[in-house]
Coordinates of C-alpha atoms and ligand atoms in Angstrom, one line a residue:
M11 CA 12.7 36.6 49.6
A12 CA 9.1 38.0 50.0
P13 CA 8.5 38.6 46.1
A14 CA 9.9 35.0 45.5
L15 CA 7.4 33.6 48.0
L16 CA 4.6 35.6 46.5
I17 CA 5.2 34.4 43.1
L18 CA 5.3 30.8 44.3
L19 CA 2.0 31.4 46.1
W20 CA 0.6 33.0 43.0
A21 CA 1.6 30.0 40.9
T22 CA 0.0 27.6 43.1
V23 CA -3.1 29.5 43.6
I24 CA -3.8 30.3 39.9
P25 CA -4.3 26.7 38.6
R26 CA -6.4 25.9 41.8
A27 CA -8.6 28.6 40.8
D28 CA -8.8 27.1 37.5
L29 CA -10.0 23.6 39.0
L30 CA -12.4 25.1 41.4
P31 CA -15.7 23.2 40.9
D32 CA -18.0 25.5 39.0
K33 CA -21.2 24.4 37.2
K34 CA -19.5 24.1 33.8
S35 CA -16.4 21.6 34.8
L36 CA -18.1 19.5 37.4
L37 CA -19.2 16.1 36.2
L38 CA -22.0 14.4 37.9
P39 CA -21.9 10.7 39.0
P40 CA -24.0 8.0 37.0
T41 CA -27.4 7.1 38.5
N42 CA -29.2 3.8 39.1
F43 CA -26.0 1.8 39.5
T44 CA -26.8 -2.0 39.9
I45 CA -25.0 -5.3 40.1
K46 CA -27.0 -8.2 39.1
V47 CA -26.0 -12.1 39.1
I48 CA -26.7 -13.1 35.6
G49 CA -25.1 -16.5 35.9
L50 CA -22.9 -18.9 37.8
A51 CA -20.0 -16.7 38.9
Q52 CA -21.1 -13.8 36.5
V53 CA -22.4 -10.3 37.2
L54 CA -23.7 -7.6 35.2
L55 CA -22.8 -4.0 36.3
H56 CA -25.4 -1.4 35.0
W57 CA -25.7 2.4 35.4
E58 CA -27.3 5.4 33.7
P59 CA -25.8 8.6 32.7
N60 CA -26.8 11.5 35.1
P61 CA -29.9 13.1 33.4
D62 CA -28.8 16.6 34.8
Q63 CA -25.3 16.6 33.4
E64 CA -24.4 19.9 31.6
P65 CA -23.2 20.6 29.1
K66 CA -24.8 17.8 27.0
N67 CA -22.3 17.9 24.2
V68 CA -19.3 16.7 26.2
E69 CA -18.1 13.1 25.6
L70 CA -18.3 11.2 28.8
G71 CA -16.9 7.9 30.0
Y72 CA -16.8 6.0 33.1
R73 CA -14.2 4.6 35.4
V74 CA -15.1 1.3 37.1
R75 CA -13.4 0.0 40.2
I76 CA -14.0 -3.4 41.5
N77 CA -13.3 -3.4 45.3
V78 CA -14.2 -7.0 46.2
P79 CA -13.2 -9.8 45.6
Q80 CA -10.2 -8.2 44.0
E81 CA -9.3 -4.7 43.4
E82 CA -9.3 -3.7 39.7
D83 CA -9.7 -0.6 37.6
Y84 CA -10.8 0.0 34.2
E85 CA -12.6 2.5 32.0
T86 CA -15.3 2.2 29.4
R87 CA -17.7 4.3 27.3
N88 CA -20.6 1.7 27.9
T89 CA -23.2 2.0 30.6
E90 CA -22.9 -1.7 31.5
S91 CA -20.2 -4.2 32.1
K92 CA -20.1 -8.0 32.3
R93 CA -17.8 -9.5 34.9
V94 CA -16.8 -13.2 35.5
T95 CA -15.9 -13.4 39.1
V96 CA -16.1 -15.5 42.3
L97 CA -19.0 -14.5 44.3
H98 CA -18.7 -16.4 47.6
Q99 CA -16.9 -13.4 49.2
G100 CA -19.6 -11.0 47.8
F101 CA -18.9 -8.6 45.1
S102 CA -18.7 -4.7 45.5
A103 CA -17.9 -2.0 42.8
S104 CA -18.0 1.8 42.2
V105 CA -18.3 3.9 39.1
Q106 CA -17.6 7.5 38.3
T107 CA -18.2 9.7 35.3
I108 CA -15.0 10.8 33.6
P109 CA -14.2 13.0 30.6
W110 CA -13.5 10.9 27.6
N111 CA -11.4 12.9 25.1
G112 CA -9.0 14.6 27.2
H113 CA -11.2 17.3 28.4
S114 CA -9.9 19.2 31.3
L115 CA -13.1 18.5 33.2
L116 CA -13.0 16.8 36.8
A117 CA -14.2 13.3 37.3
S118 CA -17.4 12.9 39.3
D119 CA -18.0 11.5 42.7
W120 CA -18.0 7.7 43.0
V121 CA -21.4 5.8 43.3
S122 CA -21.1 2.2 44.7
A123 CA -23.2 -1.0 44.8
E124 CA -22.5 -4.5 46.4
L125 CA -23.6 -7.9 46.5
K126 CA -23.6 -9.3 50.1
A127 CA -21.4 -12.5 50.6
P128 CA -23.9 -15.4 50.7
P129 CA -24.6 -16.8 54.2
G130 CA -23.0 -19.9 55.7
S131 CA -21.0 -21.0 58.6
P132 CA -17.1 -20.5 58.4
G133 CA -15.3 -23.7 57.4
T134 CA -18.2 -25.4 55.9
S135 CA -17.5 -24.9 52.2
I136 CA -15.5 -27.2 50.2
V137 CA -11.8 -26.8 50.2
N138 CA -9.0 -27.7 47.7
L139 CA -11.0 -27.9 44.6
T140 CA -9.0 -29.1 41.6
C141 CA -10.5 -29.9 38.1
T142 CA -9.0 -31.4 35.0
T143 CA -10.5 -31.9 31.5
N144 CA -9.9 -34.3 28.8
T145 CA -11.0 -34.9 25.3
T146 CA -12.4 -38.2 23.8
L147 CA -13.9 -39.0 20.4
N148 CA -17.6 -38.6 20.1
N149 CA -18.8 -41.3 18.0
Y150 CA -22.5 -40.3 18.2
N151 CA -22.4 -36.7 16.8
P152 CA -20.3 -36.2 13.6
L153 CA -21.1 -32.4 13.9
R154 CA -19.3 -32.5 17.3
P155 CA -16.6 -35.0 16.8
F156 CA -14.9 -34.3 20.1
Q157 CA -16.3 -34.3 23.5
V158 CA -14.7 -32.7 26.6
S159 CA -15.2 -34.5 30.0
L160 CA -14.7 -32.7 33.4
Y161 CA -13.4 -34.3 36.6
C162 CA -13.3 -32.2 40.0
T163 CA -12.3 -33.3 43.3
W164 CA -12.4 -31.5 46.7
L165 CA -12.0 -31.8 50.4
V166 CA -14.8 -31.5 52.8
G167 CA -14.7 -28.4 54.8
K168 CA -13.3 -28.8 58.5
E169 CA -16.5 -27.6 60.1
A170 CA -18.9 -29.2 57.8
P171 CA -21.3 -31.6 59.5
E172 CA -21.4 -35.2 58.8
D173 CA -24.7 -35.0 57.0
T174 CA -23.5 -32.2 54.5
H175 CA -24.5 -32.8 51.0
Y176 CA -22.4 -30.9 48.5
S177 CA -23.6 -30.0 44.9
L178 CA -21.3 -29.2 42.2
Y179 CA -22.0 -27.0 39.1
Y180 CA -20.0 -25.7 36.3
R181 CA -20.7 -22.9 33.7
F182 CA -18.9 -22.5 30.4
G183 CA -20.1 -19.6 28.3
S184 CA -23.9 -19.7 28.5
S185 CA -24.3 -23.4 29.5
T186 CA -24.6 -24.5 33.1
E187 CA -24.9 -28.1 34.4
E188 CA -25.2 -29.9 37.7
C189 CA -23.0 -32.8 38.4
Q190 CA -24.8 -36.1 38.1
E191 CA -22.1 -38.6 38.9
Y192 CA -20.4 -38.0 42.5
K193 CA -17.9 -40.0 44.2
K194 CA -18.6 -40.1 48.0
D195 CA -16.4 -40.4 51.2
T196 CA -16.9 -43.0 54.0
L197 CA -19.6 -40.6 55.5
K198 CA -21.2 -40.5 52.1
R199 CA -20.4 -36.9 51.5
N200 CA -19.7 -36.0 47.9
I201 CA -15.9 -35.4 47.3
A202 CA -15.5 -35.7 43.5
C203 CA -17.6 -35.4 40.4
W204 CA -17.3 -36.7 37.0
F205 CA -19.0 -34.9 34.0
P206 CA -18.4 -37.5 31.1
R207 CA -19.8 -34.9 28.6
T208 CA -19.8 -31.1 28.8
F209 CA -20.3 -28.1 27.0
I210 CA -16.8 -27.0 27.3
S211 CA -15.1 -26.3 24.1
S212 CA -11.4 -27.3 24.6
R213 CA -10.5 -24.2 21.9
G214 CA -12.5 -21.8 23.7
S215 CA -10.8 -18.8 25.6
D216 CA -13.7 -18.5 28.3
W217 CA -13.2 -19.2 31.9
L218 CA -14.6 -22.4 33.2
A219 CA -16.6 -21.4 36.4
V220 CA -17.3 -24.1 39.1
H221 CA -19.6 -23.5 41.9
A222 CA -20.1 -25.8 45.0
N223 CA -23.0 -25.2 47.5
G224 CA -24.3 -27.6 50.0
S225 CA -27.2 -28.4 52.6
S226 CA -27.1 -29.7 56.0
K227 CA -29.6 -29.9 58.7
R228 CA -27.2 -28.7 61.4
A229 CA -25.5 -25.8 59.6
T230 CA -25.7 -23.4 56.6
I231 CA -23.1 -24.5 54.2
K232 CA -21.0 -21.7 52.7
P233 CA -20.8 -21.9 48.8
F234 CA -17.6 -21.8 47.0
D235 CA -16.6 -20.5 43.5
Q236 CA -13.4 -21.0 41.5
L237 CA -12.4 -20.1 37.9
F238 CA -10.2 -22.2 35.9
A239 CA -8.3 -21.4 32.7
L240 CA -8.7 -24.2 30.4
H241 CA -5.1 -24.4 29.3
A242 CA -4.0 -24.9 32.9
I243 CA -6.4 -27.9 33.7
D244 CA -6.6 -29.4 30.1
R245 CA -5.0 -33.1 30.0
I246 CA -4.0 -33.5 26.4
N247 CA -4.1 -37.1 25.1
P248 CA -0.7 -38.6 24.0
P249 CA 0.0 -38.9 20.2
V250 CA -1.3 -41.9 18.5
N251 CA -0.1 -44.5 15.9
V252 CA 3.6 -44.2 17.0
T253 CA 5.7 -46.3 14.5
A254 CA 9.5 -46.5 14.2
E255 CA 12.0 -48.4 12.0
I256 CA 15.6 -48.8 11.7
E257 CA 17.3 -48.8 8.1
G258 CA 21.0 -49.0 8.3
T259 CA 22.1 -46.4 10.8
C260 CA 18.9 -44.4 10.4
L261 CA 16.2 -44.5 13.0
S262 CA 12.9 -42.9 11.8
I263 CA 9.9 -42.3 14.0
Q264 CA 6.5 -41.2 13.0
W265 CA 3.3 -40.5 14.8
E266 CA -0.1 -38.7 14.6
K267 CA -1.6 -35.8 16.6
P268 CA -3.4 -36.7 19.8
I269 CA -7.3 -36.9 19.9
S270 CA -8.0 -33.3 20.3
A271 CA -10.1 -30.5 18.8
F272 CA -7.0 -28.5 18.0
P273 CA -5.6 -28.8 14.4
V274 CA -2.2 -30.4 13.5
H275 CA -0.3 -27.2 13.4
C276 CA -1.1 -26.5 17.3
F277 CA 1.0 -29.3 18.6
E278 CA 4.5 -29.6 19.8
Y279 CA 6.0 -33.0 20.6
E280 CA 8.8 -34.6 22.7
V281 CA 10.4 -37.7 21.7
K282 CA 12.2 -40.1 24.1
I283 CA 14.5 -42.6 22.7
Y284 CA 15.9 -45.1 25.2
N285 CA 18.8 -47.2 24.3
T286 CA 18.3 -50.3 26.4
R287 CA 21.9 -51.7 26.1
K288 CA 23.6 -48.3 27.1
N289 CA 20.8 -47.5 29.7
Y290 CA 20.8 -43.9 27.9
F291 CA 17.9 -41.5 27.3
Q292 CA 17.8 -39.0 24.5
T293 CA 14.8 -36.6 24.3
E294 CA 14.1 -34.3 21.5
K295 CA 11.5 -31.5 21.0
M296 CA 10.0 -30.7 17.7
T297 CA 6.8 -29.4 16.0
T298 CA 6.9 -31.9 13.1
N299 CA 5.3 -35.5 13.1
T300 CA 8.5 -37.2 12.1
F301 CA 11.8 -37.6 13.7
I302 CA 15.0 -39.1 12.0
S303 CA 18.0 -39.9 14.1
I304 CA 21.4 -41.4 13.0
I305 CA 22.3 -44.3 15.3
D306 CA 25.8 -45.9 15.5
D307 CA 24.9 -48.5 18.0
I308 CA 23.5 -51.9 17.7
S309 CA 20.9 -52.1 20.3
K310 CA 17.3 -52.2 21.2
Y311 CA 15.4 -48.9 21.4
S312 CA 12.3 -48.0 23.3
I313 CA 10.5 -45.0 21.8
Q314 CA 7.9 -42.8 23.4
V315 CA 6.3 -39.5 22.2
R316 CA 4.2 -37.0 24.1
A317 CA 2.5 -33.8 23.1
A318 CA 1.3 -30.4 24.3
V319 CA -0.7 -27.6 22.6
S320 CA 1.9 -25.1 21.6
S321 CA 1.7 -21.2 22.3
V322 CA 0.8 -20.8 18.6
C323 CA -2.8 -21.8 19.4
R324 CA -3.1 -21.2 23.2
Q325 CA -1.2 -20.5 26.4
M326 CA 1.3 -23.4 27.0
G327 CA -0.4 -25.9 29.3
F328 CA 0.7 -29.4 30.5
W329 CA 2.5 -32.1 28.4
S330 CA 0.4 -35.3 27.8
E331 CA 1.4 -38.7 29.1
W332 CA 4.0 -40.5 27.3
S333 CA 2.5 -42.8 24.6
Q334 CA 3.0 -46.5 25.0
P335 CA 6.6 -47.6 24.3
I336 CA 7.3 -49.2 21.1
Y337 CA 10.5 -51.2 20.5
V338 CA 12.8 -51.4 17.5
G339 CA 16.3 -52.7 16.9
H340 CA 18.3 -55.9 17.8
D341 CA 17.2 -58.1 20.3
D342 CA 19.4 -58.3 23.4
Q343 CA 19.2 -62.0 23.6
K344 CA 21.0 -62.4 20.2
L345 CA 23.6 -59.8 21.3
S346 CA 24.4 -61.7 24.5
T347 CA 25.0 -65.1 22.9
E348 CA 27.5 -63.3 20.6
W349 CA 29.3 -62.0 23.5
F350 CA 29.2 -65.3 25.2
L351 CA 31.0 -66.9 22.4
V352 CA 33.7 -64.1 22.2
V353 CA 34.3 -64.4 26.0
L354 CA 34.3 -68.2 25.5
M355 CA 37.1 -68.0 22.9
A356 CA 39.1 -65.7 24.9
T357 CA 38.9 -68.0 27.9
I358 CA 40.0 -71.0 25.9
C359 CA 43.1 -69.1 24.6
F360 CA 44.0 -68.0 27.9
L361 CA 43.9 -71.4 29.3
V362 CA 45.9 -72.8 26.5
L363 CA 48.4 -70.2 27.2
I364 CA 48.6 -70.7 30.9
F365 CA 48.9 -74.5 30.4
T366 CA 51.8 -74.0 28.0
L367 CA 53.6 -71.8 30.4
I368 CA 53.1 -74.2 33.2
C369 CA 54.4 -77.0 31.0
K370 CA 57.6 -75.1 30.3
I371 CA 58.3 -73.9 33.8
G372 CA 57.8 -77.2 35.4
H373 CA 59.9 -79.1 32.8
L374 CA 56.9 -81.3 32.2
W375 CA 57.6 -80.8 28.6
T376 CA 60.3 -83.6 28.4
K377 CA 58.5 -85.8 30.8
L378 CA 55.3 -85.8 28.9
F379 CA 56.7 -85.8 25.4
P380 CA 60.1 -87.8 25.3
P381 CA 62.1 -86.6 22.5
V382 CA 61.0 -88.3 19.4
P383 CA 62.2 -87.3 16.0
A384 CA 59.6 -85.3 14.2
P385 CA 59.3 -82.9 11.2
K386 CA 60.4 -79.4 12.4
N387 CA 58.1 -77.4 10.3
S388 CA 55.1 -78.7 12.4
I389 CA 56.5 -76.9 15.4
K390 CA 55.8 -73.5 13.8
D391 CA 52.1 -74.1 13.7
F392 CA 50.4 -71.7 16.0
F393 CA 47.7 -73.7 17.7
E394 CA 47.9 -77.5 17.5
I395 CA 46.3 -79.7 19.9
V396 CA 47.6 -83.1 20.6
S397 CA 45.1 -85.9 20.1
P398 CA 45.8 -88.6 22.7
E399 CA 44.0 -91.2 20.6
K400 CA 46.2 -90.5 17.7
T401 CA 49.5 -91.0 19.8
V402 CA 48.2 -94.4 21.0
S403 CA 46.8 -95.6 17.8
S404 CA 49.9 -94.9 15.6
E405 CA 53.3 -94.5 17.1
T406 CA 54.9 -93.2 14.0
E407 CA 52.5 -90.4 13.6
I408 CA 53.0 -88.1 16.6
E409 CA 51.8 -84.6 16.7
V410 CA 53.3 -82.2 19.2
I411 CA 51.6 -79.6 21.2
S412 CA 53.5 -76.4 20.7
Y413 CA 53.0 -72.8 21.4
V414 CA 55.6 -70.8 19.5
E415 CA 55.5 -67.1 19.9
E416 CA 59.0 -66.1 18.5
P417 CA 61.3 -67.6 16.1
G418 CA 63.9 -67.3 18.9
L419 CA 62.2 -70.0 20.7
E420 CA 62.8 -72.2 17.8
T421 CA 66.5 -72.6 19.0
L422 CA 65.4 -73.5 22.5
E423 CA 63.0 -76.3 21.0
D424 CA 65.9 -77.7 18.8
S425 CA 68.2 -77.8 22.0
V426 CA 65.4 -79.7 23.9
F427 CA 65.1 -82.3 21.1
Ligands
NAG518 C1 -33.5 5.2 37.9 O1 -34.0 5.1 39.2 C2 -35.1 5.9 39.5 C3 -35.7 5.7 40.8 O2 -34.6 5.4 41.7 C4 -36.3 5.7 38.6 O3 -37.3 6.3 38.6 C5 -35.9 5.8 37.1 O4 -36.7 5.2 36.2 C6 -34.5 4.9 36.9 N1 -33.9 5.2 35.6 C7 -33.8 4.3 34.8 C8 -33.2 4.7 33.4 O5 -33.9 3.1 35.0
NAG519 C1 -5.4 -28.0 50.8 O1 -4.9 -26.7 50.6 C2 -4.2 -26.0 51.6 C3 -3.9 -24.6 51.0 O2 -4.8 -24.0 50.4 C4 -2.8 -26.9 51.7 O3 -2.1 -26.3 52.6 C5 -3.2 -28.2 52.0 O4 -2.0 -29.0 52.1 C6 -4.1 -28.8 51.1 N1 -4.5 -30.2 51.5 C7 -4.4 -31.2 50.8 C8 -4.9 -32.7 51.4 O5 -4.0 -31.3 49.5
NAG520 C1 -10.4 -38.7 31.1 O1 -10.3 -38.4 32.5 C2 -11.0 -39.4 33.3 C3 -10.9 -38.9 34.8 O2 -9.8 -38.5 35.2 C4 -10.5 -40.7 33.0 O3 -11.2 -41.7 33.9 C5 -10.4 -41.1 31.7 O4 -9.7 -42.2 31.3 C6 -9.8 -40.0 30.9 N1 -9.9 -40.2 29.6 C7 -8.8 -40.3 28.6 C8 -9.2 -40.5 27.2 O5 -7.7 -40.0 28.9
NAG521 C1 -26.8 -24.2 44.5 O1 -26.3 -23.4 43.4 C2 -27.2 -23.8 42.4 C3 -26.6 -22.9 41.2 O2 -26.4 -21.7 41.5 C4 -28.6 -23.3 42.8 O3 -29.4 -23.4 41.7 C5 -29.1 -23.9 44.0 O4 -30.3 -23.6 44.5 C6 -28.0 -23.8 45.1 N1 -28.3 -24.7 46.2 C7 -28.3 -24.3 47.4 C8 -28.8 -25.3 48.5 O5 -28.0 -23.1 47.7
NAG522 C1 -4.1 -45.0 13.3 O1 -4.0 -46.1 12.5 C2 -5.1 -46.9 12.2 C3 -4.7 -48.2 11.4 O2 -3.8 -47.7 10.6 C4 -6.0 -46.0 11.5 O3 -7.3 -46.8 11.4 C5 -6.2 -44.7 12.4 O4 -7.2 -44.0 11.8 C6 -5.0 -44.0 12.7 N1 -5.4 -43.2 13.8 C7 -5.4 -41.7 13.5 C8 -5.6 -40.9 14.6 O5 -5.0 -41.5 12.3

């Protein structure tokens, strides 16, 4: 028992001795670590390699740990790092020196730095900030044929005084702009903003950073930052020039890509065909600009198309609105008059049948039409209507109303006559 324990102890002690900090294996922490705000919701982390590090020929890297606002770890060989991040809660990070190429050296101690959260009374910052972008044609600058507008709305903080004046800014890439067109609430506090033109490129992959601060005589207004991914807030325009035609049983629909900086191959579409007579929807997804459907039904169709930027070009976002409905196919009016005629004919036949039956049952036959010699063959006619004028005008020429269904009835009629 004792030797086994000794071996175990030895085994655990040996590697420990190997790891003991000695001058050769210990890495020194970086120096002069600073965090600097270089833009709206953007910081630069910077540090220097430790000048006393020995040996000099070892490849070194750094592990960066973001502590606030959100924990995150990453490694780099650079001595600086740019971060896009919200700053209203402050920012704090640490960095240590690490061996780069799998050296068995120990990582250094951490060095830390922080940015204090900006001052402000709790509950005074804006809340529920939402932003959307959309694209319009830019008729003024052929070099930038599309322009992106930005619209943001928010709610006033619960503790914000009545005289609070909020200001909103956005940053995209290196461009920052302040809002010029605010919408106000009843107390004349800004609650929405409209940027008709921005520096946002809808095909860009940068974050959109939005910053709102404010001023008031009665309180320090806490600023607020939020980052938006473009694909999640971009409202795609609906497809344009939707046309449809029916040839025989073939319904073909065509459209063009929406007004957008994205090229044709970036879009996917959904077509909605509504059969107005059957009150029936059919929707189809596709990536082409044409859709052909075989229809077996005479009806009026309403057709709408919507678009989305597909994952080929960017992360899937929202579907656009449906395009204005266009209509093809037969008019309902024409169809209903046809149906009216059919129903009318059926009613007439039915009435004639009922009338004949009543005549037979009530023995009215003989009372109404005393036996008159007449040619037998006329009885066989299917529908013949007595013309009262004719009976009056000419006594010799008498036609008899008769409804004969089976040859068997003929004998009955014979016996009546
Ligand atoms: C680092 O900071 C020290 C003083 O804290 C300063 O003397 C030195 O120049 C700095 N080094 C660099 C590379 O900025
Ligand atoms: C604002 O956001 C909070 C949660 O962040 C939510 O509970 C609340 O319903 C929102 N208010 C409005 C008016 O949207
Ligand atoms: C873009 O959005 C704004 C605000 O939401 C709206 O007024 C405008 O009509 C939209 N433009 C297009 C082309 O949809
Ligand atoms: C609000 O933020 C902008 C942009 O960061 C800044 O220029 C401005 O001084 C700030 N205003 C207040 C009142 O803090
Ligand atoms: C839509 O059709 C009109 C007229 O045919 C044409 O002038 C216009 O360029 C088309 N729009 C697009 C986006 O192709």
